[in-house]
PDB file of C-alpha atoms in Angstrom:
ATOM      1  CA  MET A 912    -158.006 129.442-114.892  1.00 67.00           C
ATOM      2  CA  ASP A 913    -155.070 128.088-116.936  1.00 71.00           C
ATOM      3  CA  LYS A 914    -152.717 130.494-115.184  1.00 77.00           C
ATOM      4  CA  TRP A 915    -154.082 129.494-111.767  1.00 73.00           C
ATOM      5  CA  LEU A 916    -153.530 125.806-112.509  1.00 72.00           C
ATOM      6  CA  ALA A 917    -150.046 126.538-113.846  1.00 78.00           C
ATOM      7  CA  ASP A 918    -149.159 128.323-110.605  1.00 75.00           C
ATOM      8  CA  LYS A 919    -150.479 125.410-108.550  1.00 72.00           C
ATOM      9  CA  ALA A 920    -148.474 122.984-110.681  1.00 74.00           C
ATOM     10  CA  LYS A 921    -145.294 124.457-109.182  1.00 75.00           C
ATOM     11  CA  ILE A 922    -146.168 123.151-105.719  1.00 72.00           C
ATOM     12  CA  LEU A 923    -148.718 120.338-106.196  1.00 75.00           C
ATOM     13  CA  SER A 924    -148.559 116.863-107.713  1.00 77.00           C
ATOM     14  CA  THR A 925    -150.325 115.976-110.955  1.00 79.00           C
ATOM     15  CA  SER A 926    -152.876 113.784-109.159  1.00 76.00           C
ATOM     16  CA  THR A 927    -153.745 116.630-106.775  1.00 80.00           C
ATOM     17  CA  LEU A 928    -154.174 118.994-109.710  1.00 79.00           C
ATOM     18  CA  GLN A 929    -156.494 116.503-111.395  1.00 83.00           C
ATOM     19  CA  ARG A 930    -158.635 116.285-108.262  1.00 83.00           C
ATOM     20  CA  LEU A 931    -158.769 120.081-108.024  1.00 83.00           C
ATOM     21  CA  HIS A 932    -159.801 120.317-111.664  1.00 85.00           C
ATOM     22  CA  SER A 933    -162.504 117.690-111.123  1.00 87.00           C
ATOM     23  CA  CYS A 934    -163.912 119.506-108.062  1.00 88.00           C
ATOM     24  CA  LEU A 935    -163.987 122.827-109.884  1.00 87.00           C
ATOM     25  CA  ASN A 936    -165.596 121.229-112.920  1.00 87.00           C
ATOM     26  CA  ARG A 937    -168.394 119.689-110.860  1.00 89.00           C
ATOM     27  CA  SER A 938    -168.969 122.946-108.969  1.00 90.00           C
ATOM     28  CA  VAL A 939    -169.322 124.990-112.146  1.00 88.00           C
ATOM     29  CA  LYS A 940    -171.647 122.387-113.685  1.00 89.00           C
ATOM     30  CA  ARG A 941    -173.933 122.713-110.664  1.00 90.00           C
ATOM     31  CA  ALA A 942    -173.779 126.503-110.987  1.00 89.00           C
ATOM     32  CA  MET A 943    -174.796 126.211-114.656  1.00 89.00           C
ATOM     33  CA  ALA A 944    -177.743 124.011-113.701  1.00 89.00           C
ATOM     34  CA  ARG A 945    -178.910 126.796-111.390  1.00 89.00           C
ATOM     35  CA  ASP A 946    -178.353 129.520-114.009  1.00 89.00           C
ATOM     36  CA  LYS A 947    -175.553 131.073-111.967  1.00 88.00           C
ATOM     37  CA  VAL A 948    -173.051 130.994-114.863  1.00 87.00           C
ATOM     38  CA  ARG A 949    -173.465 130.611-118.633  1.00 86.00           C
ATOM     39  CA  ARG A 950    -170.504 128.434-119.572  1.00 87.00           C
ATOM     40  CA  ASN A 951    -168.080 126.076-117.922  1.00 86.00           C
ATOM     41  CA  VAL A 952    -164.618 127.503-118.546  1.00 84.00           C
ATOM     42  CA  VAL A 953    -163.058 124.746-116.413  1.00 84.00           C
ATOM     43  CA  GLU A 954    -163.769 122.183-119.141  1.00 83.00           C
ATOM     44  CA  LEU A 955    -161.630 124.238-121.529  1.00 82.00           C
ATOM     45  CA  CYS A 956    -158.595 124.088-119.257  1.00 82.00           C
ATOM     46  CA  ARG A 957    -155.862 121.526-119.630  1.00 82.00           C
ATOM     47  CA  VAL A 958    -154.474 120.050-116.425  1.00 81.00           C
ATOM     48  CA  PRO A 959    -150.728 120.793-116.383  1.00 79.00           C
ATOM     49  CA  GLN A 960    -148.027 118.411-115.255  1.00 79.00           C
ATOM     50  CA  GLY A 961    -147.425 118.901-111.545  1.00 71.00           C
ATOM     51  CA  GLN A 962    -144.522 118.127-109.276  1.00 70.00           C
ATOM     52  CA  LYS A 963    -143.395 114.540-108.938  1.00 70.00           C
ATOM     53  CA  GLY A 964    -144.753 112.964-105.790  1.00 63.00           C
ATOM     54  CA  ARG A 965    -142.457 111.423-103.223  1.00 67.00           C
ATOM     55  CA  PRO A 966    -142.129 107.737-104.144  1.00 70.00           C
ATOM     56  CA  SER A 967    -143.485 105.433-101.473  1.00 75.00           C
ATOM     57  CA  LYS A 968    -141.526 102.504-100.122  1.00 87.00           C
ATOM     58  CA  ALA A 969    -141.878  99.738 -97.578  1.00 89.00           C
ATOM     59  CA  LEU A 970    -139.751  98.075 -94.940  1.00 92.00           C
ATOM     60  CA  ASN A 971    -138.662  94.536 -95.597  1.00 92.00           C
ATOM     61  CA  MET A 972    -138.894  91.959 -92.802  1.00 92.00           C
ATOM     62  CA  GLY A 973    -135.380  92.611 -91.508  1.00 94.00           C
ATOM     63  CA  GLU A 974    -135.874  96.380 -91.503  1.00 95.00           C
ATOM     64  CA  ALA A 975    -139.256  96.048 -89.798  1.00 94.00           C
ATOM     65  CA  GLU A 976    -137.745  93.997 -86.981  1.00 95.00           C
ATOM     66  CA  GLU A 977    -134.918  96.516 -86.685  1.00 96.00           C
ATOM     67  CA  VAL A 978    -137.375  99.400 -86.319  1.00 96.00           C
ATOM     68  CA  LEU A 979    -139.406  97.530 -83.698  1.00 95.00           C
ATOM     69  CA  ARG A 980    -136.265  96.802 -81.680  1.00 96.00           C
ATOM     70  CA  ALA A 981    -135.126 100.424 -81.898  1.00 96.00           C
ATOM     71  CA  ALA A 982    -138.564 101.599 -80.698  1.00 96.00           C
ATOM     72  CA  GLU A 983    -138.484  99.523 -77.499  1.00 95.00           C
ATOM     73  CA  GLY A 984    -138.462 101.747 -74.428  1.00 92.00           C
ATOM     74  CA  LYS A 985    -139.443 104.836 -76.425  1.00 92.00           C
ATOM     75  CA  ARG A 986    -142.746 106.700 -76.240  1.00 89.00           C
ATOM     76  CA  LEU A 987    -143.689 105.765 -79.814  1.00 93.00           C
ATOM     77  CA  HIS A 988    -143.064 102.029 -79.401  1.00 96.00           C
ATOM     78  CA  ALA A 989    -146.744 101.039 -79.157  1.00 95.00           C
ATOM     79  CA  TYR A 990    -147.758 103.382 -81.972  1.00 95.00           C
ATOM     80  CA  ILE A 991    -145.138 101.929 -84.326  1.00 96.00           C
ATOM     81  CA  ALA A 992    -146.012  98.347 -83.423  1.00 95.00           C
ATOM     82  CA  VAL A 993    -149.764  98.833 -83.944  1.00 94.00           C
ATOM     83  CA  SER A 994    -149.296 100.788 -87.171  1.00 94.00           C
ATOM     84  CA  LEU A 995    -146.901  98.252 -88.660  1.00 94.00           C
ATOM     85  CA  LEU A 996    -148.778  95.135 -87.544  1.00 93.00           C
ATOM     86  CA  THR A 997    -152.377  96.266 -88.240  1.00 92.00           C
ATOM     87  CA  GLY A 998    -151.987  98.737 -91.138  1.00 90.00           C
ATOM     88  CA  ALA A 999    -154.127 101.409 -89.454  1.00 90.00           C
ATOM     89  CA  ARG A1000    -153.760 104.909 -90.894  1.00 88.00           C
ATOM     90  CA  THR A1001    -151.887 107.510 -88.867  1.00 89.00           C
ATOM     91  CA  GLU A1002    -155.015 109.693 -88.628  1.00 89.00           C
ATOM     92  CA  GLU A1003    -156.943 106.685 -87.308  1.00 90.00           C
ATOM     93  CA  LEU A1004    -154.382 105.851 -84.634  1.00 92.00           C
ATOM     94  CA  ARG A1005    -154.131 109.442 -83.410  1.00 91.00           C
ATOM     95  CA  ALA A1006    -157.903 109.430 -82.787  1.00 90.00           C
ATOM     96  CA  LEU A1007    -157.991 105.944 -81.220  1.00 92.00           C
ATOM     97  CA  THR A1008    -159.382 105.785 -77.664  1.00 91.00           C
ATOM     98  CA  TRP A1009    -159.107 103.031 -75.084  1.00 92.00           C
ATOM     99  CA  ASP A1010    -162.834 102.321 -75.168  1.00 91.00           C
ATOM    100  CA  HIS A1011    -162.290 101.117 -78.755  1.00 91.00           C
ATOM    101  CA  VAL A1012    -159.526  98.704 -77.723  1.00 93.00           C
ATOM    102  CA  ASP A1013    -160.090  95.283 -76.119  1.00 93.00           C
ATOM    103  CA  LEU A1014    -156.853  93.644 -74.983  1.00 94.00           C
ATOM    104  CA  GLU A1015    -158.513  90.536 -73.582  1.00 93.00           C
ATOM    105  CA  GLY A1016    -161.191  89.549 -76.079  1.00 89.00           C
ATOM    106  CA  GLN A1017    -163.597  86.733 -75.224  1.00 90.00           C
ATOM    107  CA  PRO A1018    -161.666  83.456 -75.525  1.00 88.00           C
ATOM    108  CA  ASP A1019    -164.559  81.431 -74.055  1.00 91.00           C
ATOM    109  CA  ALA A1020    -167.134  82.732 -76.536  1.00 88.00           C
ATOM    110  CA  THR A1021    -168.374  80.609 -79.470  1.00 86.00           C
ATOM    111  CA  PRO A1022    -166.602  81.370 -81.707  1.00 87.00           C
ATOM    112  CA  PRO A1023    -163.801  82.945 -79.593  1.00 88.00           C
ATOM    113  CA  VAL A1024    -163.356  86.713 -79.908  1.00 89.00           C
ATOM    114  CA  PRO A1025    -159.675  87.748 -80.115  1.00 91.00           C
ATOM    115  CA  PRO A1026    -158.271  90.996 -78.693  1.00 91.00           C
ATOM    116  CA  TYR A1027    -159.080  93.791 -81.125  1.00 91.00           C
ATOM    117  CA  LEU A1028    -159.172  97.486 -81.894  1.00 90.00           C
ATOM    118  CA  ALA A1029    -162.182  99.169 -83.480  1.00 88.00           C
ATOM    119  CA  VAL A1030    -161.170 101.685 -86.141  1.00 86.00           C
ATOM    120  CA  TRP A1031    -164.264 103.872 -86.112  1.00 83.00           C
ATOM    121  CA  ARG A1032    -162.850 107.383 -85.898  1.00 78.00           C
ATOM    122  CA  SER A1033    -160.063 109.556 -87.293  1.00 76.00           C
ATOM    123  CA  VAL A1034    -158.736 113.076 -86.830  1.00 68.00           C
ATOM    124  CA  ARG A1035    -160.434 114.143 -90.057  1.00 69.00           C
ATOM    125  CA  ALA A1036    -163.103 116.841 -89.982  1.00 61.00           C
ATOM    126  CA  GLY A1037    -166.130 115.516 -88.123  1.00 60.00           C
ATOM    127  CA  GLY A1038    -164.148 112.580 -86.742  1.00 62.00           C
ATOM    128  CA  ASP A1039    -165.193 110.255 -89.565  1.00 66.00           C
ATOM    129  CA  THR A1040    -162.919 107.683 -91.151  1.00 62.00           C
ATOM    130  CA  LYS A1041    -161.735 108.243 -94.709  1.00 62.00           C
ATOM    131  CA  THR A1042    -164.542 106.170 -96.275  1.00 62.00           C
ATOM    132  CA  ARG A1043    -167.474 104.101 -95.043  1.00 67.00           C
ATOM    133  CA  LYS A1044    -165.483 100.881 -95.493  1.00 63.00           C
ATOM    134  CA  SER A1045    -162.616 102.350 -93.489  1.00 75.00           C
ATOM    135  CA  ARG A1046    -164.676 101.604 -90.382  1.00 81.00           C
ATOM    136  CA  ARG A1047    -163.453  98.179 -89.421  1.00 86.00           C
ATOM    137  CA  THR A1048    -162.587  96.040 -86.412  1.00 87.00           C
ATOM    138  CA  LEU A1049    -159.110  94.516 -86.485  1.00 89.00           C
ATOM    139  CA  ALA A1050    -157.862  91.557 -84.466  1.00 91.00           C
ATOM    140  CA  LEU A1051    -154.647  92.456 -82.646  1.00 92.00           C
ATOM    141  CA  PRO A1052    -151.502  90.363 -83.134  1.00 92.00           C
ATOM    142  CA  HIS A1053    -150.037  89.023 -79.871  1.00 93.00           C
ATOM    143  CA  ARG A1054    -147.091  91.361 -80.148  1.00 93.00           C
ATOM    144  CA  CYS A1055    -149.429  94.369 -80.261  1.00 93.00           C
ATOM    145  CA  VAL A1056    -151.392  93.097 -77.260  1.00 94.00           C
ATOM    146  CA  ASP A1057    -148.219  92.770 -75.163  1.00 94.00           C
ATOM    147  CA  VAL A1058    -146.963  96.205 -76.174  1.00 95.00           C
ATOM    148  CA  LEU A1059    -150.331  97.879 -75.533  1.00 95.00           C
ATOM    149  CA  TRP A1060    -150.644  96.362 -72.037  1.00 95.00           C
ATOM    150  CA  ARG A1061    -147.276  97.885 -71.108  1.00 95.00           C
ATOM    151  CA  HIS A1062    -148.131 101.130 -72.868  1.00 94.00           C
ATOM    152  CA  ARG A1063    -151.386 101.522 -70.934  1.00 92.00           C
ATOM    153  CA  GLU A1064    -149.730 100.965 -67.557  1.00 92.00           C
ATOM    154  CA  GLU A1065    -146.963 103.443 -68.357  1.00 90.00           C
ATOM    155  CA  GLN A1066    -149.534 105.949 -69.583  1.00 88.00           C
ATOM    156  CA  ARG A1067    -151.529 105.680 -66.350  1.00 85.00           C
ATOM    157  CA  ARG A1068    -148.435 106.268 -64.233  1.00 85.00           C
ATOM    158  CA  GLU A1069    -147.151 109.116 -66.370  1.00 82.00           C
ATOM    159  CA  GLN A1070    -150.348 111.025 -67.130  1.00 73.00           C
ATOM    160  CA  GLY A1071    -152.611 110.281 -64.179  1.00 72.00           C
ATOM    161  CA  ASP A1072    -155.880 112.198 -64.479  1.00 69.00           C
ATOM    162  CA  ALA A1073    -154.963 113.485 -67.942  1.00 65.00           C
ATOM    163  CA  TRP A1074    -155.004 109.888 -69.204  1.00 68.00           C
ATOM    164  CA  ALA A1075    -158.513 109.301 -67.867  1.00 68.00           C
ATOM    165  CA  GLU A1076    -159.848 112.581 -69.248  1.00 75.00           C
ATOM    166  CA  SER A1077    -158.660 112.233 -72.833  1.00 77.00           C
ATOM    167  CA  GLY A1078    -158.992 108.459 -73.146  1.00 87.00           C
ATOM    168  CA  LEU A1079    -156.547 108.577 -76.055  1.00 90.00           C
ATOM    169  CA  VAL A1080    -154.392 105.528 -76.655  1.00 92.00           C
ATOM    170  CA  PHE A1081    -151.590 107.615 -78.157  1.00 92.00           C
ATOM    171  CA  ALA A1082    -151.190 111.040 -76.577  1.00 88.00           C
ATOM    172  CA  SER A1083    -148.590 113.574 -75.517  1.00 84.00           C
ATOM    173  CA  ALA A1084    -147.138 113.578 -71.985  1.00 78.00           C
ATOM    174  CA  ALA A1085    -149.890 116.043 -71.055  1.00 78.00           C
ATOM    175  CA  GLY A1086    -152.595 113.712 -72.337  1.00 79.00           C
ATOM    176  CA  THR A1087    -153.386 115.866 -75.358  1.00 84.00           C
ATOM    177  CA  ALA A1088    -153.854 114.594 -78.903  1.00 86.00           C
ATOM    178  CA  LEU A1089    -150.799 114.087 -81.089  1.00 89.00           C
ATOM    179  CA  ASP A1090    -150.544 115.865 -84.420  1.00 89.00           C
ATOM    180  CA  ALA A1091    -148.828 114.596 -87.551  1.00 90.00           C
ATOM    181  CA  ALA A1092    -145.665 116.592 -86.825  1.00 91.00           C
ATOM    182  CA  ASN A1093    -145.374 115.101 -83.303  1.00 89.00           C
ATOM    183  CA  VAL A1094    -145.531 111.589 -84.684  1.00 93.00           C
ATOM    184  CA  ARG A1095    -143.152 112.308 -87.557  1.00 94.00           C
ATOM    185  CA  ARG A1096    -140.477 113.774 -85.268  1.00 94.00           C
ATOM    186  CA  ALA A1097    -140.741 110.943 -82.749  1.00 94.00           C
ATOM    187  CA  PHE A1098    -140.643 108.343 -85.534  1.00 96.00           C
ATOM    188  CA  ARG A1099    -137.493 109.838 -87.012  1.00 95.00           C
ATOM    189  CA  ARG A1100    -135.843 109.862 -83.583  1.00 95.00           C
ATOM    190  CA  VAL A1101    -136.473 106.131 -83.415  1.00 96.00           C
ATOM    191  CA  LEU A1102    -134.952 105.623 -86.866  1.00 96.00           C
ATOM    192  CA  LYS A1103    -131.724 107.283 -85.745  1.00 95.00           C
ATOM    193  CA  ASP A1104    -130.992 104.058 -83.849  1.00 95.00           C
ATOM    194  CA  THR A1105    -131.355 101.958 -87.010  1.00 95.00           C
ATOM    195  CA  SER A1106    -129.454 101.581 -90.266  1.00 95.00           C
ATOM    196  CA  LEU A1107    -132.206 103.546 -92.072  1.00 95.00           C
ATOM    197  CA  ASP A1108    -131.971 107.215 -93.039  1.00 94.00           C
ATOM    198  CA  PRO A1109    -134.549 109.051 -90.859  1.00 94.00           C
ATOM    199  CA  ASP A1110    -135.052 111.744 -93.499  1.00 91.00           C
ATOM    200  CA  GLU A1111    -136.130 109.155 -96.071  1.00 91.00           C
ATOM    201  CA  TRP A1112    -139.005 107.645 -94.089  1.00 93.00           C
ATOM    202  CA  THR A1113    -142.372 108.809 -92.742  1.00 92.00           C
ATOM    203  CA  PRO A1114    -144.902 107.135 -90.388  1.00 93.00           C
ATOM    204  CA  ARG A1115    -147.344 106.454 -93.233  1.00 91.00           C
ATOM    205  CA  GLU A1116    -144.824 104.028 -94.702  1.00 93.00           C
ATOM    206  CA  LEU A1117    -145.472 101.694 -91.775  1.00 94.00           C
ATOM    207  CA  ARG A1118    -148.872 101.100 -93.417  1.00 90.00           C
ATOM    208  CA  HIS A1119    -147.155 100.545 -96.777  1.00 90.00           C
ATOM    209  CA  SER A1120    -144.891  98.027 -95.040  1.00 91.00           C
ATOM    210  CA  PHE A1121    -147.927  96.205 -93.603  1.00 90.00           C
ATOM    211  CA  VAL A1122    -149.327  95.773 -97.118  1.00 89.00           C
ATOM    212  CA  SER A1123    -145.973  94.689 -98.529  1.00 88.00           C
ATOM    213  CA  LEU A1124    -145.291  92.101 -95.816  1.00 89.00           C
ATOM    214  CA  LEU A1125    -148.766  90.575 -96.209  1.00 88.00           C
ATOM    215  CA  SER A1126    -148.425  90.467 -99.992  1.00 86.00           C
ATOM    216  CA  ASP A1127    -145.004  88.826 -99.746  1.00 84.00           C
ATOM    217  CA  SER A1128    -146.579  86.202 -97.468  1.00 84.00           C
ATOM    218  CA  GLY A1129    -149.152  85.322-100.117  1.00 83.00           C
ATOM    219  CA  ILE A1130    -152.215  86.957 -98.550  1.00 83.00           C
ATOM    220  CA  PRO A1131    -154.874  87.555-101.273  1.00 83.00           C
ATOM    221  CA  LEU A1132    -155.414  91.113-102.443  1.00 81.00           C
ATOM    222  CA  GLU A1133    -159.082  90.979-101.385  1.00 85.00           C
ATOM    223  CA  GLU A1134    -158.104  90.266 -97.772  1.00 86.00           C
ATOM    224  CA  ILE A1135    -155.452  93.003 -97.753  1.00 84.00           C
ATOM    225  CA  SER A1136    -158.009  95.456 -99.117  1.00 85.00           C
ATOM    226  CA  ARG A1137    -160.422  94.663 -96.273  1.00 85.00           C
ATOM    227  CA  LEU A1138    -157.711  94.949 -93.625  1.00 85.00           C
ATOM    228  CA  VAL A1139    -156.567  98.400 -94.756  1.00 83.00           C
ATOM    229  CA  GLY A1140    -160.142  99.661 -95.115  1.00 81.00           C
ATOM    230  CA  HIS A1141    -160.280 100.279 -98.851  1.00 76.00           C
ATOM    231  CA  SER A1142    -163.556 100.462-100.735  1.00 73.00           C
ATOM    232  CA  SER A1143    -162.305  98.007-103.355  1.00 73.00           C
ATOM    233  CA  THR A1144    -159.256  96.043-104.461  1.00 69.00           C
ATOM    234  CA  ALA A1145    -158.818  98.574-107.287  1.00 68.00           C
ATOM    235  CA  VAL A1146    -158.012 101.246-104.710  1.00 66.00           C
ATOM    236  CA  THR A1147    -155.489  98.960-103.009  1.00 68.00           C
ATOM    237  CA  GLU A1148    -153.807  98.180-106.327  1.00 67.00           C
ATOM    238  CA  LEU A1149    -153.630 101.878-107.225  1.00 63.00           C
ATOM    239  CA  VAL A1150    -152.287 103.112-103.890  1.00 64.00           C
ATOM    240  CA  TYR A1151    -149.955 100.212-103.135  1.00 63.00           C
ATOM    241  CA  ARG A1152    -149.029  99.033-106.618  1.00 63.00           C
ATOM    242  CA  LYS A1153    -145.315  99.052-105.705  1.00 61.00           C
ATOM    243  CA  GLN A1154    -145.864  97.044-102.525  1.00 61.00           C
ATOM    244  CA  ILE A1155    -148.110  94.325-103.970  1.00 62.00           C
ATOM    245  CA  ARG A1156    -146.427  91.445-105.728  1.00 61.00           C
ATOM    246  CA  PRO A1157    -147.965  90.127-108.978  1.00 58.00           C
ATOM    247  CA  VAL A1158    -150.878  87.803-108.221  1.00 55.00           C
ATOM    248  CA  LEU A1159    -152.289  87.154-111.715  1.00 54.00           C
ATOM    249  CA  GLN A1160    -150.005  84.240-112.478  1.00 55.00           C
ATOM    250  CA  GLY A1161    -152.362  81.957-114.372  1.00 58.00           C
ATOM    251  CA  GLY A1162    -151.458  83.217-117.839  1.00 62.00           C
ATOM    252  CA  ALA A1163    -147.737  83.013-117.215  1.00 61.00           C
ATOM    253  CA  VAL A1164    -148.009  79.477-115.831  1.00 65.00           C
ATOM    254  CA  VAL A1165    -149.972  78.253-118.868  1.00 66.00           C
ATOM    255  CA  MET A1166    -147.653  79.949-121.366  1.00 61.00           C
ATOM    256  CA  ASP A1167    -144.636  78.390-119.645  1.00 69.00           C
ATOM    257  CA  GLN A1168    -146.253  74.991-120.020  1.00 75.00           C
ATOM    258  CA  ILE A1169    -147.071  75.619-123.697  1.00 63.00           C
ATOM    259  CA  PHE A1170    -143.634  76.821-124.727  1.00 69.00           C
ATOM    260  CA  ASN A1171    -141.735  74.282-122.627  1.00 70.00           C
ATOM    261  CA  ARG A1172    -143.342  71.416-124.508  1.00 52.00           C
TER     262      ARG A1172
END
């Protein structure tokens, strides 16, 4: 077991190794409870240090606007706009269908219902979202609404019957589902028309940028956590710790007042 983990440490990150170790440990414990094995050798193994993960980063406001401008007129324009301005995961957007998008809302309702997208599915096994709380309904910013109206009309003209059959909001020219590699290549083609290095950025960092821009604007962590579909603020702090600005300022404010007297 130690040798197996050491081999995996050459290609996997430390956090992935820890999750593997935890899964194996739980599996063997269940086997022991059923008298399938006599001892849990996994508990005796030390989790080795894995490869360093790729550090995440986020676009600042100027870079975000630059990317949106560069995307105009390109196939991925709507995808980039929705990802950046709603924080939806890439696996959620690739599974999004038009029957889960309302571009008009109900302005005359009480209270009014804004245009929205319902994040209820993903491309994960079984079509489920990452967690139960990942299922959420997100109001669409005006910019997303405008882009999606144009995107839908272009999609109808380009794909014809294929558009109606798949119902996918973001699809290939043939109307088939996009995969992660499709999106990554198209995203990097967009970045070639910006000052950013295409090789240094991935589509998932649009979601990181969403979190960072909200945090910089003073949106509470609890609200950000709900918008990105996390089960708790602890998850948001762990995943996006580099994007979230410090919010626990009370102690610093009081100490400044004490020592400035």
